[in-house]
Coordinates of C-alpha atoms in Angstrom, one line a residue:
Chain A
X1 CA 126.3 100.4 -7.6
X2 CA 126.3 103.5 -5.5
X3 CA 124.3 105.3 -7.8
X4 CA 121.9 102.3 -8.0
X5 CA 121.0 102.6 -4.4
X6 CA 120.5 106.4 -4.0
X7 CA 118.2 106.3 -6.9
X8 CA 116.0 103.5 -5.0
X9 CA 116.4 105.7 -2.0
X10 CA 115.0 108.8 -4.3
X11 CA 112.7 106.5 -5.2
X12 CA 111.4 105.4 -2.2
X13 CA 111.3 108.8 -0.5
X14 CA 109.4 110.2 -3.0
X15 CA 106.9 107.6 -3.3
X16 CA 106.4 107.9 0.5
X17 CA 106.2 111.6 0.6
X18 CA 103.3 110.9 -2.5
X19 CA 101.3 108.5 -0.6
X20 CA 101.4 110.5 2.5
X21 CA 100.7 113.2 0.8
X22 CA 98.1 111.5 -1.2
X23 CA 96.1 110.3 2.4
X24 CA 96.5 114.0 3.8
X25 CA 94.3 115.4 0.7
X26 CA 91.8 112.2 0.2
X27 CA 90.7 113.3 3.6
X28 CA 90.4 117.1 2.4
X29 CA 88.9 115.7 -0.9
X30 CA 86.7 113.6 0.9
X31 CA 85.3 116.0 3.5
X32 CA 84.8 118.3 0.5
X33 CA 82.7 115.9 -1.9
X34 CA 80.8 114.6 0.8
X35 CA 79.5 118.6 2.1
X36 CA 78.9 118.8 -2.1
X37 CA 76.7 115.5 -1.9
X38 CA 74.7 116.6 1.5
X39 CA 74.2 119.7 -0.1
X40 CA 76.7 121.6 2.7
X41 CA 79.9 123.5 1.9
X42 CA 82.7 121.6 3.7
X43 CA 86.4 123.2 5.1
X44 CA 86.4 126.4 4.4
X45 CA 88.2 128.4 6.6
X46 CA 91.8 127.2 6.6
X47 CA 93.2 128.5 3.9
X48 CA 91.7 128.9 0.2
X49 CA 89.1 126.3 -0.5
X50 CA 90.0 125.0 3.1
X51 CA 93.1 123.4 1.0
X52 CA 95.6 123.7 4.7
X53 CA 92.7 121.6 6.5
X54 CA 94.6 118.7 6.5
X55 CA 97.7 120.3 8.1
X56 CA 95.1 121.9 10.7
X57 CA 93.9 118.4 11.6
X58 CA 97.3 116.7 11.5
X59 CA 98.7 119.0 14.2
X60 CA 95.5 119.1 16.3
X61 CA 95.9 115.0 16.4
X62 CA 99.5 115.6 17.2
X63 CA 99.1 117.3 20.0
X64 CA 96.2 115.7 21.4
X65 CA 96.9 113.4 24.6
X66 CA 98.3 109.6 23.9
X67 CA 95.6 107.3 26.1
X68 CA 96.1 103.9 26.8
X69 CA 93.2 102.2 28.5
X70 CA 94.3 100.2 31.9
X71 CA 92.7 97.0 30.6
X72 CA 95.0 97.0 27.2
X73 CA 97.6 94.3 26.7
X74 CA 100.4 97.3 26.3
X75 CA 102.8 96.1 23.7
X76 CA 100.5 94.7 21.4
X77 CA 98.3 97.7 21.6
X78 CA 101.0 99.9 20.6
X79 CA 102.0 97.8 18.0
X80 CA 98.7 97.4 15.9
X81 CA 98.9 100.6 14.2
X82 CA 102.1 100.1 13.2
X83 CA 101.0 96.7 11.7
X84 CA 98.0 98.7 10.2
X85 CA 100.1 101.5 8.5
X86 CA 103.3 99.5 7.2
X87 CA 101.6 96.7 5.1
X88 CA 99.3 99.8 3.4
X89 CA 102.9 101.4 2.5
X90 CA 104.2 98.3 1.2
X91 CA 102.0 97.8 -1.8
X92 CA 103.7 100.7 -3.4
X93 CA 106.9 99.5 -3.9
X94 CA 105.8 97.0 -7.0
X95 CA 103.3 99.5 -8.5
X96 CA 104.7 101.3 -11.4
X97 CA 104.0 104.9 -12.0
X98 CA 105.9 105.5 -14.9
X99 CA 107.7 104.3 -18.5
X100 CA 111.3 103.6 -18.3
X101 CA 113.3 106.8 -18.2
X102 CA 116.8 108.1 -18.3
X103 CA 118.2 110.2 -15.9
X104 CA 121.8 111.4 -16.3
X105 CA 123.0 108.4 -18.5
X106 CA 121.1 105.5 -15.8
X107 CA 118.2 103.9 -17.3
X108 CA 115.5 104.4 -14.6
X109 CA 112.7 102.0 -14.3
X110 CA 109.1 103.5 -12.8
X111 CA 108.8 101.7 -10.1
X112 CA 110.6 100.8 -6.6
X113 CA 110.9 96.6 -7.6
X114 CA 109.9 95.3 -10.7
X115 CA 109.2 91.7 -9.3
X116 CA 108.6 88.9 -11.1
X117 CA 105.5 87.8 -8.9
X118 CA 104.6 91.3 -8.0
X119 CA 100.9 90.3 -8.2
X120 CA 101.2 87.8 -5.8
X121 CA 102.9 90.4 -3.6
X122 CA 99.8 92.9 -3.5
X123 CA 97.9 89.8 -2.1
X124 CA 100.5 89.0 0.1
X125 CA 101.2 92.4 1.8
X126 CA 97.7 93.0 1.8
X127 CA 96.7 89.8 3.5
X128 CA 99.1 91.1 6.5
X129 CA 96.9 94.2 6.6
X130 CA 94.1 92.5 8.8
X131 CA 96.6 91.8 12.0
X132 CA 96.6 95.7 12.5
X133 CA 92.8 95.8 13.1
X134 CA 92.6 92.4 14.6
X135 CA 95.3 93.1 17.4
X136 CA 93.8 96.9 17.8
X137 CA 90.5 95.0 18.5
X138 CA 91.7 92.4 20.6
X139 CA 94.3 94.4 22.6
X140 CA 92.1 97.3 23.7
X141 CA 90.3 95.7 26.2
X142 CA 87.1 96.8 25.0
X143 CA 84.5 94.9 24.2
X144 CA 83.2 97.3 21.3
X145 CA 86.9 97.4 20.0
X146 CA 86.9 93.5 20.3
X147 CA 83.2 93.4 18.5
X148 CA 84.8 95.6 15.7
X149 CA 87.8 93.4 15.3
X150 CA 86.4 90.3 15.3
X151 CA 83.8 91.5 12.6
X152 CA 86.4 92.5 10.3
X153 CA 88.4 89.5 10.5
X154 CA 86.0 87.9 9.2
X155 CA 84.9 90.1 6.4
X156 CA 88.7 90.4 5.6
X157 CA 89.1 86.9 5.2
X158 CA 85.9 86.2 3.4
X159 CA 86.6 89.2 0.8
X160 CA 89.8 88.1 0.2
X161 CA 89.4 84.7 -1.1
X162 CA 87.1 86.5 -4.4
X163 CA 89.6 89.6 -4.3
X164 CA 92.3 87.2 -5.0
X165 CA 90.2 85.2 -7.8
X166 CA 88.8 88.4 -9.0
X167 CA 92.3 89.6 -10.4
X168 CA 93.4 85.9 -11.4
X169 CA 91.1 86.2 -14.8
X170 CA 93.6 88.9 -15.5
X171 CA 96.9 87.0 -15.2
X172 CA 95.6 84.1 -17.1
X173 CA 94.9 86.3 -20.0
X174 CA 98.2 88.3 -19.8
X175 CA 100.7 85.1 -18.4
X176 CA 102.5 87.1 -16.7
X177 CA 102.4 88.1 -12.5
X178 CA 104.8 91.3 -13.2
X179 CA 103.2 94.7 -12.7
X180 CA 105.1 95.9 -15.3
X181 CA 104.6 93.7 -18.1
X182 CA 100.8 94.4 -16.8
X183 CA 101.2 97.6 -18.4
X184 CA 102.8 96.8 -21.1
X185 CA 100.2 94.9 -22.6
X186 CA 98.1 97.2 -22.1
X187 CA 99.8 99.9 -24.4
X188 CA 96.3 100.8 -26.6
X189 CA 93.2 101.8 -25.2
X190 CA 91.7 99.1 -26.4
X191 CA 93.8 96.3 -25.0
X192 CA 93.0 97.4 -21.5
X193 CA 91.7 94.6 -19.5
X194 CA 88.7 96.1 -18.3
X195 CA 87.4 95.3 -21.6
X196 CA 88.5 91.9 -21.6
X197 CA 87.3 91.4 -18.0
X198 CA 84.5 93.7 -17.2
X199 CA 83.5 90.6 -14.8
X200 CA 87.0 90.4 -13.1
X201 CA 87.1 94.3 -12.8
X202 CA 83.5 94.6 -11.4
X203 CA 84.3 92.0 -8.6
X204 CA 87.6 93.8 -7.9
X205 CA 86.2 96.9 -6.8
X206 CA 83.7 95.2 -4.8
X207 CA 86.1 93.5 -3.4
X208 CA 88.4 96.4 -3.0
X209 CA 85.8 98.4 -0.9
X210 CA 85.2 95.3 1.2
X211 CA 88.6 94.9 1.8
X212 CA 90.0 98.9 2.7
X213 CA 86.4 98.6 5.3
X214 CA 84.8 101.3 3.3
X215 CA 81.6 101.9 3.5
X216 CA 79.0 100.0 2.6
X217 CA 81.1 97.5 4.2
X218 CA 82.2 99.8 6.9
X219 CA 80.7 97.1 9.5
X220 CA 83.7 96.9 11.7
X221 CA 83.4 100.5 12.4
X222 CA 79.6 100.8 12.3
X223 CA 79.2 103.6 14.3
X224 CA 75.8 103.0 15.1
X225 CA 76.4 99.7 17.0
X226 CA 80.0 100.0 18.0
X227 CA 81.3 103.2 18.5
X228 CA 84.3 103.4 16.4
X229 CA 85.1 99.7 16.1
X230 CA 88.8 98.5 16.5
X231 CA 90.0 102.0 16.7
X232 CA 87.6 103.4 19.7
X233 CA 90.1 103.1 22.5
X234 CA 93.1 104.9 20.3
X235 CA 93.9 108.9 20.2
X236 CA 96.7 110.8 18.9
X237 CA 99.4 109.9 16.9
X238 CA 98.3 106.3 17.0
X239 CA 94.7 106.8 16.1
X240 CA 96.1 109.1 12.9
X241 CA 98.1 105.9 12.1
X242 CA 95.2 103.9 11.6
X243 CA 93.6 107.2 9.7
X244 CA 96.7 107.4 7.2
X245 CA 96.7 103.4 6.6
X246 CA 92.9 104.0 6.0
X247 CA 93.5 106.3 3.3
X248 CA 97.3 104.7 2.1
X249 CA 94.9 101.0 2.0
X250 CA 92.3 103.3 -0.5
X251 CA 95.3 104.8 -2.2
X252 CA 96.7 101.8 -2.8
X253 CA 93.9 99.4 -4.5
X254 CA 92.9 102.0 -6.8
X255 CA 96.6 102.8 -8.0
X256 CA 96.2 98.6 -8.4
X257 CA 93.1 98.8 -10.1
X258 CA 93.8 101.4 -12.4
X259 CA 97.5 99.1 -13.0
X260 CA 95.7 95.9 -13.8
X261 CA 92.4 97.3 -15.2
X262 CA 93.1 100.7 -16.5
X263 CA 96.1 100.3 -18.5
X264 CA 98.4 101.9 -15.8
X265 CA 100.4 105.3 -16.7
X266 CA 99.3 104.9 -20.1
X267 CA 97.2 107.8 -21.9
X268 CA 97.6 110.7 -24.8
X269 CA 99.2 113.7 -24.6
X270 CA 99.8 114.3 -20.6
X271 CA 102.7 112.7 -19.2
X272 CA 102.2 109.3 -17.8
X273 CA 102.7 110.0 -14.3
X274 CA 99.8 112.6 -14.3
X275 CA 97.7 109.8 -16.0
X276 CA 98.7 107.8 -13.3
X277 CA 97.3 110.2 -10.9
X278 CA 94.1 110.6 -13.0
X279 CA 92.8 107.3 -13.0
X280 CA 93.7 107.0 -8.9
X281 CA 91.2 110.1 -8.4
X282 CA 88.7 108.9 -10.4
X283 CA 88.9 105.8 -8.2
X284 CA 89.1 107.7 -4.8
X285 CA 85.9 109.9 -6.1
X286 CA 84.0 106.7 -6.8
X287 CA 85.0 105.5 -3.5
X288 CA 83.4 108.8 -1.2
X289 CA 80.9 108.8 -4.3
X290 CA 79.9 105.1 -2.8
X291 CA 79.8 106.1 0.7
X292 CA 77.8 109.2 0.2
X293 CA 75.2 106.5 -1.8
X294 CA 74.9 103.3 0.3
X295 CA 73.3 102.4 3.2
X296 CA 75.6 100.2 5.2
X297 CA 74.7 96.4 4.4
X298 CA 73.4 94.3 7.4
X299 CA 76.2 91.6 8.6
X300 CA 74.0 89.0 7.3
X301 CA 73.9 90.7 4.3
X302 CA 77.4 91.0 3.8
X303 CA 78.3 87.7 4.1
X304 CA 76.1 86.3 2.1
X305 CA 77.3 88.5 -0.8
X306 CA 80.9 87.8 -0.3
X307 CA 80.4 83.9 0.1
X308 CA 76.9 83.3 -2.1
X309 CA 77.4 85.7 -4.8
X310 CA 81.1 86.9 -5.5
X311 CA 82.6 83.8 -4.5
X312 CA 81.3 81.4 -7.1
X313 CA 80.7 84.1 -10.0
X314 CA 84.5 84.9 -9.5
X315 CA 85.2 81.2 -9.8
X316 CA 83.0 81.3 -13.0
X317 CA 85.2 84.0 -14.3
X318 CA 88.3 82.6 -13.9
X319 CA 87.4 78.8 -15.1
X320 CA 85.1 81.0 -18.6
X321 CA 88.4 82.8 -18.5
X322 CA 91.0 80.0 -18.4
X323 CA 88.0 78.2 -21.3
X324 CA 88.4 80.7 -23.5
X325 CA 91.8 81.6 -23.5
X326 CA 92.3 77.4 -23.9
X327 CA 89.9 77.2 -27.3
X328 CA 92.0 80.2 -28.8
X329 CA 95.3 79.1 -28.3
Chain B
X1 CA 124.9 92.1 2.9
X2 CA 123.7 88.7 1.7
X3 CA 125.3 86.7 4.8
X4 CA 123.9 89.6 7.0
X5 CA 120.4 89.1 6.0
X6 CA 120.5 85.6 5.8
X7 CA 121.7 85.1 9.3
X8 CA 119.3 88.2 10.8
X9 CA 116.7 86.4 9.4
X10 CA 117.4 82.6 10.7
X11 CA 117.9 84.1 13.6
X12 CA 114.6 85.8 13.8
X13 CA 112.9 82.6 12.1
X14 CA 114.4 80.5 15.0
X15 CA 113.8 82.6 17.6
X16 CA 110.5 83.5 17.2
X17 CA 109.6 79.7 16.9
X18 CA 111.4 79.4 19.7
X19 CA 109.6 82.3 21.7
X20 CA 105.7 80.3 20.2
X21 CA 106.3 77.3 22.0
X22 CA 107.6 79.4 25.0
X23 CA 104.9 81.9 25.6
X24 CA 101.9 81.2 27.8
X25 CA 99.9 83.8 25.9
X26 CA 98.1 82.2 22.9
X27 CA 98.1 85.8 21.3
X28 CA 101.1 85.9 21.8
X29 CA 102.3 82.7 21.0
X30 CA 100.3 83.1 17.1
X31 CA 102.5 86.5 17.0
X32 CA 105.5 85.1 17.0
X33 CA 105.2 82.0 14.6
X34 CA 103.9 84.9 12.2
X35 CA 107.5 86.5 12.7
X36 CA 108.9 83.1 12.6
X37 CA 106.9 82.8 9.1
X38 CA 107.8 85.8 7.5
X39 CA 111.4 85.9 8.6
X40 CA 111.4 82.4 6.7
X41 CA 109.8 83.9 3.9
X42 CA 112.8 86.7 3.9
X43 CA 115.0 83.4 4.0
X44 CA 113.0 82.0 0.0
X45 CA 113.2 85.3 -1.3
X46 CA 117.3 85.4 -0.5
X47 CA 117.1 81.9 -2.3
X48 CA 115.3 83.8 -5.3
X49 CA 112.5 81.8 -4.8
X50 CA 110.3 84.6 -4.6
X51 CA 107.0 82.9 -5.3
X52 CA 107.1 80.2 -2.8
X53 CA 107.9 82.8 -0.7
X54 CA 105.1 85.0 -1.2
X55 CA 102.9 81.6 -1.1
X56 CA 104.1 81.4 2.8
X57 CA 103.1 85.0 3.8
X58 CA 99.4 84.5 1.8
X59 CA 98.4 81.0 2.8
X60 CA 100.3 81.4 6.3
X61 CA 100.9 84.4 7.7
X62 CA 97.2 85.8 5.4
X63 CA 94.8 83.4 6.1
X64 CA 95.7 80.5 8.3
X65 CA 97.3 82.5 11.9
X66 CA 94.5 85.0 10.9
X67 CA 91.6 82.0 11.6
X68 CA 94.0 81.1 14.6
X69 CA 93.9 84.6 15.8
X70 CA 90.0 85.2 15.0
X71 CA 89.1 81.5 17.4
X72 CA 91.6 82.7 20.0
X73 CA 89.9 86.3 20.0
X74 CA 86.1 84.2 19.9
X75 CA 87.1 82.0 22.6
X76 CA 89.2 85.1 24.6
X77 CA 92.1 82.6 26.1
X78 CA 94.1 85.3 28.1
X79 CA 97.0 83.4 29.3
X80 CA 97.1 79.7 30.2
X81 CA 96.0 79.5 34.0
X82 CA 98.0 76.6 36.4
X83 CA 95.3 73.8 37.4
X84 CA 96.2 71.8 40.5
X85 CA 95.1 68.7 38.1
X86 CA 97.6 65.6 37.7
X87 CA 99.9 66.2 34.9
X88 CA 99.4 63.4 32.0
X89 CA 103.4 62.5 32.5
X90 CA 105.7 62.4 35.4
X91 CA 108.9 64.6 34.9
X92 CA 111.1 60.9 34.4
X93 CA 108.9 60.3 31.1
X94 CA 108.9 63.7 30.3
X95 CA 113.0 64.3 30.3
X96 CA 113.3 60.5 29.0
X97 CA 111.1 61.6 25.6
X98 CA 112.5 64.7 25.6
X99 CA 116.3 63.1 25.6
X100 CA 115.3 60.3 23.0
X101 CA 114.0 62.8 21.1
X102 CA 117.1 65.3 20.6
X103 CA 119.1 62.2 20.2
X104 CA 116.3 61.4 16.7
X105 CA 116.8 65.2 15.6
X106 CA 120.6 64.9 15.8
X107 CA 120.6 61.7 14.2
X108 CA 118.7 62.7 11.5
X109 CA 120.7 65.8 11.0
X110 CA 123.9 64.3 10.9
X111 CA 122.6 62.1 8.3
X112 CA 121.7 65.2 5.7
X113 CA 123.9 66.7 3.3
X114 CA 123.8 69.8 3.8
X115 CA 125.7 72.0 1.5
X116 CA 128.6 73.8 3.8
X117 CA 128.5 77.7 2.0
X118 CA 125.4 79.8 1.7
X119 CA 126.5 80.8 -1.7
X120 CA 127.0 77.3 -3.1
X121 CA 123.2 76.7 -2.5
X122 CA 122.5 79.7 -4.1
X123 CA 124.5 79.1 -7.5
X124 CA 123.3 75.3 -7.2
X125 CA 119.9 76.3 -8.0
X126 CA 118.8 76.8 -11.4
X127 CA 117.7 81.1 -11.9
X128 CA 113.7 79.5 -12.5
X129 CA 114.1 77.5 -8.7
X130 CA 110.7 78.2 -6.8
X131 CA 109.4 80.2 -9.8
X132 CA 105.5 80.2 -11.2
X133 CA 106.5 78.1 -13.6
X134 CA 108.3 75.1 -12.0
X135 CA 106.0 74.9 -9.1
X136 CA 102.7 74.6 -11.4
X137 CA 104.3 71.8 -13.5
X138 CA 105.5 70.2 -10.9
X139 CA 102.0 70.5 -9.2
X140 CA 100.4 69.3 -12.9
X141 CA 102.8 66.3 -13.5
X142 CA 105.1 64.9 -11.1
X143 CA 102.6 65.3 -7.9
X144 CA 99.0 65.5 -9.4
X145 CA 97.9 62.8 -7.7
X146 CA 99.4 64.0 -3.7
X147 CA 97.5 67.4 -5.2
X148 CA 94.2 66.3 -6.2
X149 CA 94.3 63.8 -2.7
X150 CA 95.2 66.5 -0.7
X151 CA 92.4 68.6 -2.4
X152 CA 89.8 66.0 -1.6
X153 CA 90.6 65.6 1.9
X154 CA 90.3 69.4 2.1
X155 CA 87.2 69.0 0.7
X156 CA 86.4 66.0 2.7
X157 CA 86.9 68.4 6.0
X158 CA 84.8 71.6 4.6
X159 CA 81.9 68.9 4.2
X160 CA 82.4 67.6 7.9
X161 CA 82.6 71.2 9.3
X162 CA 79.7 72.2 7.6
X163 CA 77.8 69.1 8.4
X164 CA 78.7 69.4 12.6
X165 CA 77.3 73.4 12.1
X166 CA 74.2 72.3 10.5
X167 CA 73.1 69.6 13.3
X168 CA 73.8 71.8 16.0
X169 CA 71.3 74.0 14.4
X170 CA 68.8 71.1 14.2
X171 CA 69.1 70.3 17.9
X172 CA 68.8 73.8 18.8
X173 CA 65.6 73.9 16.6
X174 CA 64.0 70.8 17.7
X175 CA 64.3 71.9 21.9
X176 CA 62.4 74.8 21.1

């Protein structure tokens, strides 16, 4: 029993050192890619390859001055980030990263919680995300803060409904909600479901970017029209809350992307965790890839998409889906 | 550890319902039925139920208080002020509602078996209770009529909504 627990505490710590970890360097790979793509160099100067950037930036936020604007409701202010960064964290705990291992006679599982509905989990903890940005908005007492959260409220909320459809095609194909059964099925290359959903997978990465507010569906932090959007009244600490549940949100749909849609940790010859990794960056590239790219869409624009287009085609998906799998049984 | 949780968590769920219908902030107020609502949730997963559970944090806690929030924010109700209007009651009907009222809940619960132990409820219920699986045939056999109803009246209300937006459009149109 004792040994059961440290080992979810390992577990836990480690997975929390990754992901902040992770967030730290998506901003250095970001920043990087980006100068690449504008034809500039990037960080440079701390450290090789500006590689200690990150650690730069993270004490300059540190020890910049905490402001709270006069006109702020004060407890809900300072609570937003927190609601912002903890949800982002949560989605870790049912991905797994790993195959079954064992350590000094236990038989470790991969993963923090194998759940039985961990699917359902992802939408649930990810649901919650949207309070940190609404409340940051609303509490500020500023009326481009307020713009920017009322904005992606609704984008939030419009994205989700085909987010949630998007991965359903999935689960009726593999009758299971269980992250790691997921991955099990998906043992051969060729059983991946991106194969048997290219529809499903196309619409969850729409989604996905939609969702984390990337860009070109950055709208509730145009910068253009609203400053900075929820986040425009925040410094310090608390603005590199938001920053890290940014990045942990990024993190954390393309670790579920690659779970669903890219067979997980599985691959030849390298060990599965660094697999795991692989098919996370290749995500997070395509992500600073698409924001490099893009022109941010029009509001009009992007809720037309969400409700007119990926709305019904994901309905399509799932019902073709639900058909097929029906006529073969 | 069990008991501790489960208690924590009522508590919580209670309180924070309590603390909705006390607060004069709507912000607020929406804040702490979604602590209310996940605390509950904390109280389906304890019952292994982990799916209906979930269920309460997406369709709740994910999309329902959200829309709740998003009007409050649209309308931006900061705090209910005191009008010097004539309250719809006097305080005798007020307390005399209230009274019967308590006396109904009490009643009521008095007349419910509830089981006595925590435990026992958890060993009554089969290892599948609140699963994916129960719930859907359930949903499919037993209730499919109560579920296709309740799917038309939702469907009934998106048509309405979208009707009012469209013919304020029209008006808006036809004063120009």
């Amino acid at each position: 029993m004792t040994a059961l627990i440290v080992i979810i505490f390992i577990k836990v710590l480690v997975v929390i050192l990754a992901v902040l970890t992770g967030c730290a360097y998506s901003t250095w790979l970001e920043r990087k890619l980006m100068a690449r793509f504008q034809h500039r160099i990037g960080p440079n100067v701390a450290g090789p390859y500006g590689l200690l950037q990150p650690i730069a930036d993270a004490i300059k936020l540190a020890f910049k001055e905490d402001i709270v604007p006069n006109n702020a409701e004060r407890l809900t202010y300072a609570l937003a980030p927190i609601v912002s960064f903890v949800p982002a964290l949560l989605t870790y705990a049912v991905v797994p990263f790993g195959p079954t291992v064992s350590i000094m006679g236990h038989q470790v599982d991969m993963v923090i919680s194998d759940m039985n509905v961990g699917v359902l989990f992802i939408f649930a903890v990810t649901s919650l995300g949207v309070y940190g940005i609404v409340l940051a908005g609303w509490s500020s007492g500023s009326k481009y803060s307020l713009l920017g959260g009322i904005r992606s409220s609704a984008q939030m909320i419009s994205y989700e409904v085909a987010y949630g459809l998007s991965i359903m095609g999935v689960i009726v194909l593999a009758g299971t909600l269980s992250l790691k059964e997921l991955v099990d099925q998906q043992a051969n290359f060729f059983d991946w479901f991106i194969f048997r959903q290219p529809v499903g997978f196309a619409l969850y990465v729409i989604c996905a970017i939609a969702e984390t507010n990337r860009a070109p569906f950055d709208l509730p932090e145009a910068e253009s029209e609203l400053v900075a959007g929820y986040h425009t009244e925040y410094s310090s600490l608390r603005f590199a809350m938001f920053f890290i549940g940014e990045y942990a949100n990024m993190i954390a749909v393309s670790a579920v992307a690659a779970t669903l849609f890219l067979g997980g940790w599985h691959g030849p010859l390298l060990p599965p965790i660094v697999w795991f990794l692989i098919k996370i960056f290749f995500f997070m590239s395509f992500y600073i890839w698409l924001r490099a790219t893009l022109p941010r869409l029009r509001y009009d624009q992007l809720m037309n998409l969400g409700w007119k287009v990926l709305f019904p085609l994901a309905l399509l998906n799932v019902m073709a889906t639900a058909f097929i799998v029906r006529m073969l049984d | 550890m069990e008991l501790a949780i489960f208690y924590i968590s009522a508590i919580v769920a209670a309180g924070g319902a309590l603390m909705m219908i006390l607060q004069r902030n709507p912000v607020a107020s929406v804040l702490y039925l979604i602590l209310s609502l996940v605390a509950l949730a904390v109280l389906f997963v304890q019952l292994s139920a982990l799916f209906v559970g979930s269920l309460l944090i997406i369709v709740y806690a994910g999309a329902i208080l959200v829309l709740f929030l998003f009007v409050i924010m649209l309308l931006n109700l900061r705090g209910e002020k005191f009008t010097s209007e004539k309250p719809i009651l006097d305080k005798g009907t007020k307390i005399t509602l209230v009274v019967l009222f308590f006396m109904e809940l009490v009643i009521l619960i008095k007349q419910m078996a509830f089981p006595q132990r925590m435990d026992s409820l958890m060993t009554q219920a089969s290892p599948d209770f609140g699963g994916v699986e129960p719930v859907a045939t359930l949903l499919y056999t037993k209730y499919l009529y109560p579920f296709e109803l309740t799917s038309i009246l939702l469907l009934v209300a998106i048509v309405g909504a979208v009707i009012m937006a469209k013919r304020d459009k029209n008006e808006e149109e036809g004063e120009r």
